[in-house]
Tab-separated table of C-alpha atoms in Angstrom:
chain	number	residue	atom	x	y	z
A	8	MET	CA	-85.300	24.321	23.680
A	9	SER	CA	-88.039	22.891	21.294
A	10	LEU	CA	-88.506	19.213	20.605
A	11	LYS	CA	-87.497	19.938	17.061
A	12	LYS	CA	-84.301	21.653	17.938
A	13	LYS	CA	-83.397	19.114	20.500
A	14	GLY	CA	-83.826	16.476	17.690
A	15	LEU	CA	-81.463	18.346	15.361
A	16	VAL	CA	-78.827	18.716	17.982
A	17	LEU	CA	-78.951	14.946	18.770
A	18	SER	CA	-78.799	14.036	15.039
A	19	LEU	CA	-75.804	16.190	14.577
A	20	ALA	CA	-74.096	14.743	17.594
A	21	VAL	CA	-74.686	11.233	16.531
A	22	ALA	CA	-73.463	12.060	12.962
A	23	SER	CA	-70.329	13.679	14.429
A	24	SER	CA	-69.602	10.496	16.492
A	25	ILE	CA	-69.860	8.311	13.458
A	26	LEU	CA	-67.569	10.591	11.575
A	27	LEU	CA	-65.014	10.726	14.263
A	28	ALA	CA	-65.139	6.873	14.642
A	29	THR	CA	-64.619	6.416	11.078
A	30	GLY	CA	-61.714	8.833	10.867
A	31	CYS	CA	-59.981	6.922	13.727
A	32	SER	CA	-60.377	3.558	12.369
A	33	SER	CA	-57.489	1.760	10.641
A	34	SER	CA	-56.799	-1.188	8.611
A	35	ALA	CA	-53.713	-2.103	10.665
A	36	THR	CA	-52.691	-2.502	14.309
A	37	SER	CA	-51.637	0.058	16.929
A	38	GLY	CA	-48.337	1.847	16.814
A	39	GLY	CA	-48.982	3.886	13.704
A	40	ALA	CA	-50.383	2.571	10.619
A	41	SER	CA	-50.917	3.145	6.928
A	42	GLY	CA	-51.669	1.195	3.807
A	43	SER	CA	-54.004	0.752	0.699
A	44	ASN	CA	-56.975	-0.161	3.022
A	45	ASP	CA	-58.906	-1.933	0.355
A	46	ALA	CA	-60.787	-4.747	2.088
A	47	LYS	CA	-61.869	-6.317	-1.220
A	48	LEU	CA	-58.240	-7.167	-2.055
A	49	PRO	CA	-56.037	-9.960	-0.527
A	50	ALA	CA	-54.485	-8.698	2.666
A	51	VAL	CA	-50.884	-8.257	3.114
A	52	GLY	CA	-49.811	-7.407	6.590
A	53	GLY	CA	-46.469	-5.282	6.904
A	54	THR	CA	-44.384	-3.851	9.531
A	55	ILE	CA	-41.505	-1.225	9.371
A	56	TYR	CA	-39.082	-1.053	12.114
A	57	LYS	CA	-39.495	2.838	12.347
A	58	PHE	CA	-41.656	5.008	10.141
A	59	ASP	CA	-39.520	8.200	10.754
A	60	ASP	CA	-36.197	6.391	9.593
A	61	ASN	CA	-35.133	8.795	6.703
A	62	PHE	CA	-34.588	5.927	4.197
A	63	MET	CA	-37.436	3.605	5.221
A	64	SER	CA	-39.981	6.534	4.881
A	65	TYR	CA	-39.137	6.241	1.046
A	66	VAL	CA	-39.401	2.482	1.003
A	67	ARG	CA	-42.811	2.774	2.689
A	68	ARG	CA	-43.932	5.317	0.116
A	69	SER	CA	-42.900	2.904	-2.567
A	70	MET	CA	-44.713	0.044	-0.927
A	71	GLU	CA	-47.947	1.907	-0.616
A	72	ASP	CA	-47.712	3.279	-4.304
A	73	SER	CA	-47.044	-0.453	-5.379
A	74	ALA	CA	-49.774	-1.969	-3.434
A	75	LYS	CA	-52.608	0.363	-4.947
A	76	GLY	CA	-55.234	-1.624	-6.691
A	77	LYS	CA	-53.200	-4.873	-6.046
A	78	VAL	CA	-53.378	-5.680	-2.373
A	79	ASN	CA	-54.795	-4.417	0.902
A	80	LEU	CA	-51.601	-3.380	2.661
A	81	MET	CA	-51.882	-3.110	6.325
A	82	LEU	CA	-48.598	-1.362	7.121
A	83	ASN	CA	-47.391	-0.755	10.579
A	84	ASP	CA	-44.951	1.321	12.570
A	85	SER	CA	-43.032	-0.876	14.996
A	86	GLN	CA	-41.439	2.170	16.713
A	87	ASN	CA	-38.127	0.419	16.808
A	88	ASP	CA	-39.692	-1.906	19.407
A	89	GLN	CA	-39.322	-5.651	18.773
A	90	ALA	CA	-41.956	-6.636	21.322
A	91	LYS	CA	-44.360	-4.247	19.648
A	92	GLN	CA	-43.519	-5.809	16.329
A	93	ILE	CA	-44.210	-9.257	17.462
A	94	GLU	CA	-47.583	-8.233	18.842
A	95	GLN	CA	-48.386	-6.570	15.557
A	96	VAL	CA	-47.574	-9.578	13.533
A	97	ASP	CA	-50.028	-11.656	15.843
A	98	THR	CA	-52.732	-9.038	15.200
A	99	LEU	CA	-52.015	-9.149	11.339
A	100	ILE	CA	-52.398	-12.778	11.231
A	101	ALA	CA	-55.535	-12.677	13.244
A	102	LYS	CA	-56.966	-9.988	10.846
A	103	GLY	CA	-56.546	-12.473	7.865
A	104	ALA	CA	-53.288	-11.417	6.288
A	105	LYS	CA	-52.419	-13.803	3.467
A	106	SER	CA	-48.736	-13.003	3.556
A	107	LEU	CA	-46.415	-10.769	5.753
A	108	ALA	CA	-43.867	-8.183	4.733
A	109	ILE	CA	-41.590	-7.585	7.661
A	110	ASN	CA	-38.832	-5.051	8.159
A	111	LEU	CA	-37.262	-6.448	11.347
A	112	VAL	CA	-36.528	-4.408	14.424
A	113	ASP	CA	-34.013	-6.917	15.453
A	114	PRO	CA	-32.893	-9.489	12.793
A	115	LYS	CA	-32.448	-12.131	15.584
A	116	ALA	CA	-36.326	-12.137	16.027
A	117	ALA	CA	-36.773	-13.509	12.447
A	118	GLN	CA	-37.246	-16.991	13.666
A	119	THR	CA	-39.997	-16.207	16.109
A	120	ILE	CA	-41.898	-14.424	13.072
A	121	VAL	CA	-41.256	-17.487	10.875
A	122	ASP	CA	-42.554	-19.861	13.520
A	123	LYS	CA	-45.902	-17.851	13.852
A	124	ALA	CA	-46.368	-17.496	10.068
A	125	LYS	CA	-45.327	-21.305	9.448
A	126	ALA	CA	-48.078	-22.371	12.008
A	127	LYS	CA	-50.746	-20.671	9.734
A	128	ASP	CA	-49.052	-21.454	6.450
A	129	ILE	CA	-48.584	-17.889	5.661
A	130	PRO	CA	-45.734	-16.664	3.373
A	131	VAL	CA	-43.237	-14.110	4.725
A	132	ILE	CA	-41.343	-11.586	2.896
A	133	PHE	CA	-38.464	-9.957	5.038
A	134	PHE	CA	-37.174	-6.803	3.545
A	135	ASN	CA	-34.166	-4.325	4.129
A	136	LYS	CA	-32.985	-6.028	7.300
A	137	GLU	CA	-31.771	-9.698	6.397
A	138	PRO	CA	-32.513	-12.368	8.710
A	139	ASP	CA	-29.968	-15.270	9.181
A	140	GLU	CA	-29.794	-17.689	6.002
A	141	ALA	CA	-30.848	-20.546	8.229
A	142	VAL	CA	-34.137	-18.915	9.056
A	143	LEU	CA	-35.143	-18.483	5.228
A	144	LYS	CA	-33.874	-22.074	4.605
A	145	GLY	CA	-35.863	-23.410	7.241
A	146	TYR	CA	-39.434	-22.301	5.806
A	147	ASP	CA	-40.187	-22.868	2.128
A	148	LYS	CA	-42.399	-19.781	2.170
A	149	ALA	CA	-39.816	-17.281	3.543
A	150	TYR	CA	-37.852	-14.821	1.244
A	151	TYR	CA	-35.940	-11.746	1.425
A	152	VAL	CA	-35.742	-8.426	-0.419
A	153	GLY	CA	-32.747	-6.090	0.004
A	154	THR	CA	-29.218	-5.633	-0.997
A	155	THR	CA	-25.737	-7.226	-0.873
A	156	SER	CA	-24.492	-5.381	2.282
A	157	SER	CA	-20.955	-5.482	1.416
A	158	GLU	CA	-21.504	-3.733	-1.876
A	159	SER	CA	-22.470	-0.346	-0.444
A	160	GLY	CA	-19.149	-0.355	1.698
A	161	VAL	CA	-17.109	-1.213	-1.273
A	162	LEU	CA	-18.766	1.485	-3.608
A	163	GLN	CA	-18.452	3.977	-0.727
A	164	GLY	CA	-14.697	3.139	-0.423
A	165	GLU	CA	-14.075	3.286	-4.122
A	166	LEU	CA	-16.020	6.807	-4.103
A	167	ILE	CA	-13.745	8.088	-1.154
A	168	ALA	CA	-10.610	6.817	-2.957
A	169	LYS	CA	-11.342	8.580	-6.206
A	170	ALA	CA	-12.356	11.906	-4.501
A	171	TRP	CA	-9.263	11.707	-2.216
A	172	GLU	CA	-6.825	11.104	-5.055
A	173	SER	CA	-8.095	14.033	-6.828
A	174	ASN	CA	-8.138	16.470	-3.891
A	175	LYS	CA	-5.395	15.246	-1.850
A	176	ASP	CA	-3.440	18.636	-2.066
A	177	LYS	CA	-6.357	20.270	-0.455
A	178	TRP	CA	-7.871	17.798	1.868
A	179	ASP	CA	-4.648	16.302	3.425
A	180	LYS	CA	-4.312	19.024	5.955
A	181	ASN	CA	-1.154	17.743	7.728
A	182	HIS	CA	0.389	16.401	4.595
A	183	ASP	CA	1.061	12.980	5.980
A	184	GLY	CA	-0.492	11.003	3.117
A	185	LYS	CA	-3.033	9.470	5.225
A	186	ILE	CA	-6.900	10.067	5.657
A	187	GLN	CA	-7.729	11.027	9.263
A	188	TYR	CA	-11.366	10.035	9.385
A	189	VAL	CA	-14.368	9.822	11.823
A	190	LEU	CA	-17.084	7.263	11.206
A	191	LEU	CA	-20.603	7.448	12.163
A	192	LYS	CA	-22.059	3.892	12.460
A	193	GLY	CA	-25.468	2.620	12.006
A	194	GLU	CA	-27.234	0.332	14.621
A	195	PRO	CA	-24.677	-2.167	16.041
A	196	GLY	CA	-25.306	-5.784	14.815
A	197	HIS	CA	-27.339	-4.568	11.771
A	198	PRO	CA	-25.883	-6.416	8.842
A	199	ASP	CA	-25.659	-3.117	6.691
A	200	ALA	CA	-23.858	-1.191	9.453
A	201	GLU	CA	-21.451	-3.962	10.018
A	202	ALA	CA	-20.708	-4.529	6.283
A	203	ARG	CA	-20.508	-0.800	5.494
A	204	THR	CA	-18.200	-0.058	8.443
A	205	LYS	CA	-15.801	-2.998	7.366
A	206	TYR	CA	-15.708	-2.797	3.791
A	207	VAL	CA	-15.328	1.096	3.250
A	208	ILE	CA	-12.088	0.867	5.038
A	209	ASP	CA	-11.107	-2.473	3.603
A	210	THR	CA	-11.560	-1.054	0.179
A	211	LEU	CA	-9.562	2.143	0.726
A	212	LYS	CA	-6.660	0.012	2.179
A	213	SER	CA	-6.896	-2.459	-0.928
A	214	LYS	CA	-6.460	0.669	-3.089
A	215	GLY	CA	-3.122	1.558	-1.153
A	216	ILE	CA	-4.556	4.403	0.711
A	217	GLN	CA	-3.442	4.885	4.249
A	218	VAL	CA	-6.142	5.667	6.865
A	219	GLU	CA	-6.078	6.696	10.411
A	220	GLN	CA	-9.223	6.464	12.561
A	221	LEU	CA	-9.732	9.447	14.965
A	222	ALA	CA	-13.170	8.286	16.235
A	223	MET	CA	-16.011	5.844	15.460
A	224	ASP	CA	-19.323	5.568	17.170
A	225	THR	CA	-22.938	4.557	16.502
A	226	ALA	CA	-25.482	7.190	15.755
A	227	MET	CA	-28.286	4.637	15.219
A	228	TRP	CA	-28.921	5.880	11.688
A	229	ASP	CA	-30.265	8.940	13.352
A	230	ALA	CA	-29.583	12.590	12.106
A	231	THR	CA	-29.968	14.380	15.588
A	232	LYS	CA	-27.832	11.674	17.177
A	233	ALA	CA	-25.187	12.182	14.620
A	234	THR	CA	-25.128	15.897	15.188
A	235	GLU	CA	-24.509	15.278	18.791
A	236	LYS	CA	-21.495	12.881	18.027
A	237	MET	CA	-20.202	15.190	15.414
A	238	ASP	CA	-20.352	18.305	17.845
A	239	ALA	CA	-18.030	16.326	20.368
A	240	TRP	CA	-15.653	15.266	17.644
A	241	VAL	CA	-15.370	18.692	16.131
A	242	SER	CA	-14.536	20.245	19.716
A	243	LYS	CA	-12.004	17.465	20.241
A	244	TYR	CA	-10.389	17.203	16.835
A	245	ASN	CA	-11.430	20.131	14.752
A	246	ASP	CA	-9.133	20.405	11.833
A	247	LYS	CA	-7.514	17.113	12.224
A	248	ILE	CA	-10.502	15.516	10.753
A	249	GLU	CA	-9.897	15.200	7.088
A	250	PHE	CA	-13.007	12.861	6.209
A	251	VAL	CA	-16.556	12.046	7.611
A	252	ILE	CA	-17.716	8.661	6.735
A	253	ALA	CA	-21.429	8.043	7.498
A	254	ASN	CA	-23.155	4.547	7.219
A	255	ASN	CA	-26.308	6.385	5.847
A	256	ASP	CA	-27.299	9.793	4.586
A	257	GLY	CA	-29.349	10.457	7.752
A	258	MET	CA	-26.150	10.689	9.800
A	259	ALA	CA	-24.302	12.496	7.029
A	260	LEU	CA	-26.899	15.206	7.146
A	261	GLY	CA	-26.463	15.375	10.796
A	262	ALA	CA	-22.875	15.592	10.633
A	263	ILE	CA	-23.069	18.480	8.110
A	264	ALA	CA	-25.536	20.358	10.512
A	265	SER	CA	-22.571	20.186	13.234
A	266	LEU	CA	-19.968	21.186	10.840
A	267	GLU	CA	-22.020	24.214	9.548
A	268	LYS	CA	-22.253	25.310	13.258
A	269	ALA	CA	-18.641	25.034	13.444
A	270	GLY	CA	-18.084	27.363	10.326
A	271	TYR	CA	-17.358	24.766	7.717
A	272	PHE	CA	-18.571	25.041	4.133
A	273	THR	CA	-17.932	28.859	4.099
A	274	GLY	CA	-14.618	30.149	2.629
A	275	ASP	CA	-11.819	27.665	2.636
A	276	LYS	CA	-12.961	25.756	5.698
A	277	PHE	CA	-14.310	22.333	4.338
A	278	VAL	CA	-14.360	18.733	5.283
A	279	PRO	CA	-15.593	15.997	2.767
A	280	VAL	CA	-18.702	14.024	3.922
A	281	VAL	CA	-19.999	10.872	2.426
A	282	GLY	CA	-23.033	8.759	3.225
A	283	VAL	CA	-25.386	5.867	1.799
A	284	ASP	CA	-28.849	5.913	0.445
A	285	ALA	CA	-29.000	8.884	-1.943
A	286	ILE	CA	-32.085	10.331	-0.357
A	287	PRO	CA	-33.230	13.617	-1.927
A	288	GLU	CA	-32.018	15.640	1.120
A	289	ALA	CA	-28.498	14.088	0.526
A	290	LEU	CA	-28.611	14.887	-3.307
A	291	GLU	CA	-29.318	18.532	-2.364
A	292	MET	CA	-26.158	18.660	-0.194
A	293	ILE	CA	-24.157	17.051	-3.115
A	294	GLU	CA	-25.434	19.731	-5.459
A	295	LYS	CA	-24.455	22.447	-2.837
A	296	GLY	CA	-21.085	20.974	-2.498
A	297	LYS	CA	-21.405	20.080	1.078
A	298	MET	CA	-21.417	16.367	0.429
A	299	VAL	CA	-18.780	14.613	-1.924
A	300	GLY	CA	-21.066	11.825	-2.686
A	301	THR	CA	-23.217	8.903	-1.664
A	302	VAL	CA	-24.452	5.287	-2.672
A	303	LEU	CA	-27.998	4.860	-4.007
A	304	ASN	CA	-29.789	2.406	-1.909
A	305	ASP	CA	-32.688	1.981	-4.263
A	306	ALA	CA	-35.756	2.650	-1.947
A	307	LYS	CA	-38.122	2.589	-4.767
A	308	ASN	CA	-37.390	-0.751	-6.141
A	309	GLN	CA	-36.860	-2.354	-2.691
A	310	GLY	CA	-40.580	-1.268	-1.855
A	311	LYS	CA	-41.856	-2.419	-5.194
A	312	ALA	CA	-40.064	-5.823	-5.158
A	313	THR	CA	-41.337	-6.602	-1.526
A	314	VAL	CA	-44.955	-5.850	-2.531
A	315	ASP	CA	-44.700	-7.754	-5.680
A	316	LEU	CA	-43.486	-10.913	-3.920
A	317	ALA	CA	-45.829	-10.352	-1.077
A	318	ALA	CA	-48.861	-9.784	-3.441
A	319	ASN	CA	-48.062	-12.971	-5.471
A	320	ALA	CA	-47.617	-14.932	-2.157
A	321	ALA	CA	-50.978	-13.549	-0.963
A	322	ASN	CA	-52.602	-14.813	-4.037
A	323	GLY	CA	-51.079	-18.246	-3.834
A	324	LYS	CA	-48.794	-17.742	-6.932
A	325	ASP	CA	-45.199	-18.174	-7.246
A	326	VAL	CA	-43.585	-15.189	-5.613
A	327	LEU	CA	-41.664	-14.281	-8.798
A	328	ALA	CA	-44.862	-14.581	-11.221
A	329	GLY	CA	-45.067	-11.773	-13.729
A	330	THR	CA	-42.119	-10.005	-12.357
A	331	ASP	CA	-38.469	-9.452	-13.493
A	332	TRP	CA	-37.046	-10.122	-10.270
A	333	LYS	CA	-34.587	-12.986	-9.538
A	334	LEU	CA	-33.862	-15.041	-6.474
A	335	ASP	CA	-30.303	-15.850	-5.421
A	336	ASP	CA	-29.229	-19.009	-3.834
A	337	LYS	CA	-30.155	-17.572	-0.586
A	338	LYS	CA	-33.777	-16.928	-1.499
A	339	ALA	CA	-33.228	-13.273	-1.776
A	340	VAL	CA	-33.970	-10.634	-4.352
A	341	ARG	CA	-30.983	-8.399	-4.414
A	342	VAL	CA	-31.437	-4.650	-5.377
A	343	PRO	CA	-28.025	-3.150	-6.674
A	344	TYR	CA	-26.324	-0.186	-5.216
A	345	ILE	CA	-25.030	2.591	-7.484
A	346	GLU	CA	-22.257	5.312	-6.610
A	347	ILE	CA	-23.717	8.879	-6.816
A	348	THR	CA	-21.692	12.008	-7.153
A	349	LYS	CA	-22.436	15.437	-8.778
A	350	ASP	CA	-21.462	13.979	-12.129
A	351	ASN	CA	-24.381	11.313	-12.134
A	352	ILE	CA	-26.687	13.192	-9.591
A	353	GLN	CA	-29.546	12.683	-12.045
A	354	VAL	CA	-29.527	8.949	-11.494
A	355	GLY	CA	-30.271	9.366	-7.777
A	356	LYS	CA	-32.994	11.968	-8.479
A	357	ASP	CA	-34.822	9.546	-11.061
A	358	ALA	CA	-34.885	6.765	-8.367
A	359	TYR	CA	-37.187	8.995	-6.352
A	360	LYS	CA	-39.561	10.187	-9.090
């Protein structure tokens, strides 16, 4: 090979190495990362408990959109591993994050994160998983963006009550006047999972509707796990199941997949399913008549509010400056839930535009 050709090969190899190195770089820490990646803007260090969670994927998209031109959002996938999330927080602080936006893996870890942030005088915006009230009170620069957990359970219960009363003749298979239900629960100990599980049933009872639980188990917010649980319940109870209640849409979709395999949603074989979140895939199931309804958990506004507060904090401003958000007496911005059925499905669709 001539010297000229050798030089050309060497130059190409160096250029390729540089491109590969650039392509693999990230503005955030290991474990999966994304963000606005504009180093000229103030840095906000963020973590999401699990990127592939159905609902959190939409919150993440909203955060990334809201951050554009405003902050350098260094967003990390904690892969449902609290130890990993703590390491990510340490790295984000070391990278110069001016504020933190944290979707906790385990709400009990909130104090540990606050202690790390407080030592460096860094504001913290927790979102979606609410820490203990005492944690927020203990640090003047700690806030929360999310919902009132009980509200989703109440609205889901009201949705079920209205649907049941309108369709009792068809849905009450054994004609005993009771709803025989199975319930797919989210992560045990998660404030939303506990509140939704409690308040959906309490609301039904408060409306004079009798209920009988056939089965309840956690599917950890996961569609695949929900399909597995539902497979077992269909095998055991079959037509005795008169309602499927899921703490989120991901599990509702998993239940539908199981029911479809068992021949439901064809001919007269039907069982009503409800969820929470109003993700686009669930709205599609409502339009097809395979879901009765859901409760809009406003991912777009949760993501936007989180970035709005974190951006203000990173710039040394009041967290509410220039926004329409309000803090309640627990230092929290509460994004309201909305009941969604076929009648107002456009409201759910508009939330994801």
